[in-house]
Structures are given as C-alpha cells and as structure tokens.
mmCIF file of N, CA, C and O in Angstrom:
data_model
loop_
_atom_site.group_PDB
_atom_site.id
_atom_site.type_symbol
_atom_site.label_atom_id
_atom_site.label_comp_id
_atom_site.label_asym_id
_atom_site.label_seq_id
_atom_site.Cartn_x
_atom_site.Cartn_y
_atom_site.Cartn_z
ATOM 1 N N MET V 22 90.513 58.741 -29.551
ATOM 2 C CA MET V 22 89.381 58.222 -28.818
ATOM 3 C C MET V 22 88.152 58.335 -29.709
ATOM 4 O O MET V 22 87.866 59.376 -30.261
ATOM 5 N N SER V 23 87.448 57.248 -29.851
ATOM 6 C CA SER V 23 86.239 57.263 -30.669
ATOM 7 C C SER V 23 85.011 57.271 -29.762
ATOM 8 O O SER V 23 85.102 57.149 -28.546
ATOM 9 N N VAL V 24 83.872 57.405 -30.402
ATOM 10 C CA VAL V 24 82.626 57.489 -29.640
ATOM 11 C C VAL V 24 82.308 56.162 -28.951
ATOM 12 O O VAL V 24 81.738 56.142 -27.865
ATOM 13 N N THR V 25 82.710 55.042 -29.556
ATOM 14 C CA THR V 25 82.412 53.742 -28.943
ATOM 15 C C THR V 25 83.236 53.492 -27.680
ATOM 16 O O THR V 25 82.865 52.673 -26.859
ATOM 17 N N GLU V 26 84.343 54.204 -27.538
ATOM 18 C CA GLU V 26 85.171 54.033 -26.341
ATOM 19 C C GLU V 26 84.712 54.903 -25.181
ATOM 20 O O GLU V 26 85.201 54.750 -24.069
ATOM 21 N N ILE V 27 83.791 55.806 -25.421
ATOM 22 C CA ILE V 27 83.404 56.762 -24.382
ATOM 23 C C ILE V 27 82.466 56.113 -23.346
ATOM 24 O O ILE V 27 82.502 56.501 -22.176
ATOM 25 N N GLY V 28 81.674 55.144 -23.739
ATOM 26 C CA GLY V 28 80.730 54.505 -22.813
ATOM 27 C C GLY V 28 81.397 53.867 -21.605
ATOM 28 O O GLY V 28 81.032 54.171 -20.461
ATOM 29 N N PRO V 29 82.368 52.982 -21.825
ATOM 30 C CA PRO V 29 83.049 52.392 -20.663
ATOM 31 C C PRO V 29 83.793 53.412 -19.811
ATOM 32 O O PRO V 29 83.871 53.259 -18.593
ATOM 33 N N LEU V 30 84.311 54.470 -20.429
ATOM 34 C CA LEU V 30 84.995 55.501 -19.650
ATOM 35 C C LEU V 30 84.018 56.279 -18.779
ATOM 36 O O LEU V 30 84.346 56.645 -17.649
ATOM 37 N N VAL V 31 82.828 56.517 -19.294
ATOM 38 C CA VAL V 31 81.806 57.212 -18.499
ATOM 39 C C VAL V 31 81.396 56.350 -17.311
ATOM 40 O O VAL V 31 81.273 56.841 -16.188
ATOM 41 N N VAL V 32 81.208 55.063 -17.554
ATOM 42 C CA VAL V 32 80.835 54.149 -16.468
ATOM 43 C C VAL V 32 81.961 54.058 -15.436
ATOM 44 O O VAL V 32 81.700 54.087 -14.222
ATOM 45 N N ALA V 33 83.200 53.976 -15.902
ATOM 46 C CA ALA V 33 84.331 53.909 -14.974
ATOM 47 C C ALA V 33 84.437 55.200 -14.158
ATOM 48 O O ALA V 33 84.702 55.157 -12.954
ATOM 49 N N GLY V 34 84.231 56.338 -14.804
ATOM 50 C CA GLY V 34 84.259 57.604 -14.079
ATOM 51 C C GLY V 34 83.164 57.690 -13.042
ATOM 52 O O GLY V 34 83.381 58.183 -11.926
ATOM 53 N N PHE V 35 81.970 57.206 -13.383
ATOM 54 C CA PHE V 35 80.866 57.205 -12.423
ATOM 55 C C PHE V 35 81.188 56.315 -11.227
ATOM 56 O O PHE V 35 80.932 56.690 -10.077
ATOM 57 N N MET V 36 81.756 55.151 -11.482
ATOM 58 C CA MET V 36 82.086 54.233 -10.386
ATOM 59 C C MET V 36 83.186 54.805 -9.493
ATOM 60 O O MET V 36 83.127 54.653 -8.274
ATOM 61 N N VAL V 37 84.171 55.471 -10.074
ATOM 62 C CA VAL V 37 85.224 56.104 -9.270
ATOM 63 C C VAL V 37 84.624 57.199 -8.403
ATOM 64 O O VAL V 37 84.940 57.317 -7.212
ATOM 65 N N GLY V 38 83.749 58.023 -8.980
ATOM 66 C CA GLY V 38 83.099 59.075 -8.201
ATOM 67 C C GLY V 38 82.223 58.512 -7.098
ATOM 68 O O GLY V 38 82.155 59.069 -5.996
ATOM 69 N N LEU V 39 81.554 57.411 -7.389
ATOM 70 C CA LEU V 39 80.715 56.770 -6.375
ATOM 71 C C LEU V 39 81.556 56.231 -5.224
ATOM 72 O O LEU V 39 81.188 56.380 -4.057
ATOM 73 N N MET V 40 82.703 55.643 -5.549
ATOM 74 C CA MET V 40 83.580 55.147 -4.497
ATOM 75 C C MET V 40 84.165 56.296 -3.672
ATOM 76 O O MET V 40 84.279 56.186 -2.446
ATOM 77 N N LEU V 41 84.514 57.400 -4.325
ATOM 78 C CA LEU V 41 85.017 58.551 -3.586
ATOM 79 C C LEU V 41 83.958 59.119 -2.646
ATOM 80 O O LEU V 41 84.258 59.482 -1.505
ATOM 81 N N ALA V 42 82.727 59.187 -3.113
ATOM 82 C CA ALA V 42 81.642 59.676 -2.254
ATOM 83 C C ALA V 42 81.412 58.730 -1.075
ATOM 84 O O ALA V 42 81.170 59.182 0.053
ATOM 85 N N ALA V 43 81.517 57.424 -1.322
ATOM 86 C CA ALA V 43 81.351 56.463 -0.231
ATOM 87 C C ALA V 43 82.479 56.578 0.789
ATOM 88 O O ALA V 43 82.247 56.471 2.000
ATOM 89 N N VAL V 44 83.685 56.810 0.320
ATOM 90 C CA VAL V 44 84.816 56.979 1.233
ATOM 91 C C VAL V 44 84.638 58.243 2.066
ATOM 92 O O VAL V 44 84.886 58.245 3.281
ATOM 93 N N LEU V 45 84.202 59.336 1.427
ATOM 94 C CA LEU V 45 83.951 60.564 2.179
ATOM 95 C C LEU V 45 82.862 60.360 3.228
ATOM 96 O O LEU V 45 82.967 60.865 4.353
ATOM 97 N N LEU V 46 81.839 59.623 2.877
ATOM 98 C CA LEU V 46 80.761 59.342 3.824
ATOM 99 C C LEU V 46 81.273 58.496 4.983
ATOM 100 O O LEU V 46 80.977 58.769 6.151
ATOM 101 N N ARG V 47 82.069 57.496 4.676
ATOM 102 C CA ARG V 47 82.580 56.595 5.712
ATOM 103 C C ARG V 47 83.565 57.302 6.643
ATOM 104 O O ARG V 47 83.606 57.017 7.842
ATOM 105 N N LEU V 48 84.353 58.224 6.098
ATOM 106 C CA LEU V 48 85.320 58.943 6.923
ATOM 107 C C LEU V 48 84.670 60.029 7.775
ATOM 108 O O LEU V 48 85.329 60.602 8.640
ATOM 109 N N GLY V 49 83.413 60.313 7.536
ATOM 110 C CA GLY V 49 82.713 61.315 8.323
ATOM 111 C C GLY V 49 83.010 62.735 7.895
ATOM 112 O O GLY V 49 82.903 63.655 8.703
ATOM 113 N N LYS V 50 83.395 62.937 6.654
ATOM 114 C CA LYS V 50 83.739 64.269 6.163
ATOM 115 C C LYS V 50 82.503 65.060 5.727
ATOM 116 O O LYS V 50 82.623 66.225 5.388
ATOM 117 N N LEU V 51 81.340 64.440 5.733
ATOM 118 C CA LEU V 51 80.122 65.094 5.270
ATOM 119 C C LEU V 51 79.331 65.586 6.475
ATOM 120 O O LEU V 51 78.493 64.901 7.024
ATOM 121 N N ARG V 52 79.608 66.781 6.895
ATOM 122 C CA ARG V 52 78.976 67.323 8.097
ATOM 123 C C ARG V 52 77.832 68.279 7.786
ATOM 124 O O ARG V 52 76.902 68.386 8.549
ATOM 125 N N SER V 53 77.900 68.981 6.674
ATOM 126 C CA SER V 53 76.860 69.960 6.355
ATOM 127 C C SER V 53 76.032 69.467 5.159
ATOM 128 O O SER V 53 76.478 68.583 4.420
ATOM 129 N N PRO V 54 74.845 70.022 4.986
ATOM 130 C CA PRO V 54 74.028 69.627 3.825
ATOM 131 C C PRO V 54 74.696 69.965 2.494
ATOM 132 O O PRO V 54 74.514 69.252 1.512
ATOM 133 N N GLY V 55 75.483 71.027 2.455
ATOM 134 C CA GLY V 55 76.179 71.383 1.226
ATOM 135 C C GLY V 55 77.224 70.358 0.822
ATOM 136 O O GLY V 55 77.375 70.033 -0.352
ATOM 137 N N SER V 56 77.952 69.856 1.809
ATOM 138 C CA SER V 56 78.953 68.840 1.491
ATOM 139 C C SER V 56 78.300 67.518 1.116
ATOM 140 O O SER V 56 78.830 66.782 0.285
ATOM 141 N N ALA V 57 77.152 67.213 1.696
ATOM 142 C CA ALA V 57 76.431 65.997 1.312
ATOM 143 C C ALA V 57 75.903 66.113 -0.118
ATOM 144 O O ALA V 57 75.941 65.147 -0.886
ATOM 145 N N LEU V 58 75.445 67.298 -0.487
ATOM 146 C CA LEU V 58 74.961 67.514 -1.850
ATOM 147 C C LEU V 58 76.109 67.416 -2.851
ATOM 148 O O LEU V 58 75.953 66.826 -3.930
ATOM 149 N N SER V 59 77.243 67.966 -2.502
ATOM 150 C CA SER V 59 78.388 67.871 -3.409
ATOM 151 C C SER V 59 78.896 66.435 -3.513
ATOM 152 O O SER V 59 79.354 66.014 -4.575
ATOM 153 N N ALA V 60 78.820 65.671 -2.450
ATOM 154 C CA ALA V 60 79.208 64.258 -2.515
ATOM 155 C C ALA V 60 78.233 63.463 -3.363
ATOM 156 O O ALA V 60 78.630 62.525 -4.062
ATOM 157 N N ALA V 61 76.958 63.840 -3.345
ATOM 158 C CA ALA V 61 75.977 63.165 -4.195
ATOM 159 C C ALA V 61 76.191 63.510 -5.666
ATOM 160 O O ALA V 61 75.898 62.698 -6.545
ATOM 161 N N ALA V 62 76.713 64.698 -5.950
ATOM 162 C CA ALA V 62 76.968 65.118 -7.323
ATOM 163 C C ALA V 62 78.319 64.637 -7.844
ATOM 164 O O ALA V 62 78.570 64.704 -9.046
ATOM 165 N N LEU V 63 79.176 64.172 -6.966
ATOM 166 C CA LEU V 63 80.524 63.759 -7.351
ATOM 167 C C LEU V 63 80.548 62.659 -8.416
ATOM 168 O O LEU V 63 81.304 62.777 -9.383
ATOM 169 N N PRO V 64 79.744 61.600 -8.331
ATOM 170 C CA PRO V 64 79.781 60.577 -9.394
ATOM 171 C C PRO V 64 79.399 61.129 -10.765
ATOM 172 O O PRO V 64 79.986 60.758 -11.772
ATOM 173 N N PHE V 65 78.439 62.037 -10.791
ATOM 174 C CA PHE V 65 78.003 62.580 -12.073
ATOM 175 C C PHE V 65 79.060 63.510 -12.658
ATOM 176 O O PHE V 65 79.238 63.573 -13.872
ATOM 177 N N GLY V 66 79.760 64.232 -11.797
ATOM 178 C CA GLY V 66 80.855 65.070 -12.268
ATOM 179 C C GLY V 66 82.006 64.245 -12.818
ATOM 180 O O GLY V 66 82.600 64.588 -13.839
ATOM 181 N N CYS V 67 82.315 63.149 -12.150
ATOM 182 C CA CYS V 67 83.380 62.273 -12.644
ATOM 183 C C CYS V 67 82.970 61.572 -13.930
ATOM 184 O O CYS V 67 83.809 61.311 -14.792
ATOM 185 N N ALA V 68 81.696 61.283 -14.098
ATOM 186 C CA ALA V 68 81.211 60.662 -15.329
ATOM 187 C C ALA V 68 81.235 61.650 -16.486
ATOM 188 O O ALA V 68 81.364 61.254 -17.647
ATOM 189 N N ALA V 69 81.137 62.929 -16.190
ATOM 190 C CA ALA V 69 81.131 63.939 -17.254
ATOM 191 C C ALA V 69 82.530 64.233 -17.783
ATOM 192 O O ALA V 69 82.660 64.777 -18.886
ATOM 193 N N LEU V 70 83.568 63.895 -17.052
ATOM 194 C CA LEU V 70 84.934 64.208 -17.485
ATOM 195 C C LEU V 70 85.315 63.567 -18.825
ATOM 196 O O LEU V 70 85.873 64.257 -19.686
ATOM 197 N N PRO V 71 85.045 62.275 -19.070
ATOM 198 C CA PRO V 71 85.390 61.725 -20.389
ATOM 199 C C PRO V 71 84.612 62.386 -21.522
ATOM 200 O O PRO V 71 85.145 62.573 -22.613
ATOM 201 N N VAL V 72 83.375 62.761 -21.276
ATOM 202 C CA VAL V 72 82.580 63.434 -22.298
ATOM 203 C C VAL V 72 83.178 64.805 -22.599
ATOM 204 O O VAL V 72 83.294 65.206 -23.769
ATOM 205 N N LEU V 73 83.581 65.528 -21.566
ATOM 206 C CA LEU V 73 84.206 66.834 -21.778
ATOM 207 C C LEU V 73 85.531 66.708 -22.516
ATOM 208 O O LEU V 73 85.861 67.560 -23.356
ATOM 209 N N LEU V 74 86.303 65.670 -22.231
ATOM 210 C CA LEU V 74 87.547 65.443 -22.958
ATOM 211 C C LEU V 74 87.292 65.155 -24.430
ATOM 212 O O LEU V 74 88.005 65.656 -25.307
ATOM 213 N N LEU V 75 86.274 64.362 -24.714
ATOM 214 C CA LEU V 75 85.935 64.059 -26.104
ATOM 215 C C LEU V 75 85.491 65.317 -26.842
ATOM 216 O O LEU V 75 85.881 65.550 -27.993
ATOM 217 N N VAL V 76 84.714 66.158 -26.191
ATOM 218 C CA VAL V 76 84.286 67.420 -26.809
ATOM 219 C C VAL V 76 85.482 68.334 -27.050
ATOM 220 O O VAL V 76 85.601 68.941 -28.120
ATOM 221 N N ALA V 77 86.378 68.406 -26.081
ATOM 222 C CA ALA V 77 87.559 69.261 -26.245
ATOM 223 C C ALA V 77 88.440 68.770 -27.394
ATOM 224 O O ALA V 77 88.922 69.570 -28.203
ATOM 225 N N PHE V 78 88.639 67.458 -27.481
ATOM 226 C CA PHE V 78 89.435 66.918 -28.588
ATOM 227 C C PHE V 78 88.786 67.171 -29.935
ATOM 228 O O PHE V 78 89.455 67.496 -30.910
ATOM 229 N N SER V 79 87.476 67.042 -30.004
ATOM 230 C CA SER V 79 86.797 67.276 -31.283
ATOM 231 C C SER V 79 86.839 68.748 -31.680
ATOM 232 O O SER V 79 86.990 69.070 -32.850
ATOM 233 N N VAL V 80 86.726 69.657 -30.712
ATOM 234 C CA VAL V 80 86.829 71.075 -31.026
ATOM 235 C C VAL V 80 88.235 71.427 -31.485
ATOM 236 O O VAL V 80 88.418 72.176 -32.463
ATOM 237 N N LEU V 81 89.239 70.877 -30.811
ATOM 238 C CA LEU V 81 90.615 71.137 -31.222
ATOM 239 C C LEU V 81 90.921 70.550 -32.605
ATOM 240 O O LEU V 81 91.624 71.173 -33.404
ATOM 241 N N ALA V 82 90.392 69.378 -32.884
ATOM 242 C CA ALA V 82 90.607 68.778 -34.200
ATOM 243 C C ALA V 82 89.920 69.583 -35.291
ATOM 244 O O ALA V 82 90.461 69.771 -36.381
ATOM 245 N N THR V 83 88.730 70.083 -35.007
ATOM 246 C CA THR V 83 88.019 70.903 -35.977
ATOM 247 C C THR V 83 88.743 72.228 -36.197
ATOM 248 O O THR V 83 88.848 72.703 -37.330
ATOM 249 N N ALA V 84 89.255 72.805 -35.130
ATOM 250 C CA ALA V 84 89.966 74.081 -35.258
ATOM 251 C C ALA V 84 91.281 73.925 -36.003
ATOM 252 O O ALA V 84 91.687 74.811 -36.763
ATOM 253 N N SER V 85 91.952 72.805 -35.829
ATOM 254 C CA SER V 85 93.259 72.629 -36.491
ATOM 255 C C SER V 85 93.099 72.248 -37.956
ATOM 256 O O SER V 85 93.951 72.589 -38.771
ATOM 257 N N PHE V 86 92.024 71.530 -38.320
ATOM 258 C CA PHE V 86 91.812 71.127 -39.710
ATOM 259 C C PHE V 86 90.878 72.061 -40.458
ATOM 260 O O PHE V 86 90.752 71.980 -41.657
ATOM 261 N N GLY V 87 90.184 72.936 -39.730
ATOM 262 C CA GLY V 87 89.150 73.775 -40.323
ATOM 263 C C GLY V 87 89.710 74.902 -41.095
ATOM 264 O O GLY V 87 89.319 75.411 -42.044
#
C-alpha cells in the first residue's frame, strides 16, 4: 500500500462510518448523550483505520529491514 492509495481508503472508511452512524440513529439505538457522541465519532474512527494500518505496516517494514 502506498501513500497515494490511502486517500480513497480514508474517504471510504469515513463513508462507511457515516452510514453506520445513520443506521444506528434510524434504528433508535442512540438513547443517551454518550451513545450519540460515540455515533458522531464513529466516521472519524473508521477513517483513521487505514491510516493506522499504513503506520503499522511502515513500522513493521522498518523493524524488519532496520
């Protein structure tokens, strides 16, 4: 995975998280302010996953070749 491939993955992760938050809202699973806050943070957490994977791969590659 290169750096140029990370942009579309971040956008796709954000959209998946946004759809999951919308589904949770529509199903009525957001009853407390804490769950609403976590649903609002869900897209950003899903967008961070490809970035974390890229960092993990780069650290592992550096450790194995270093």
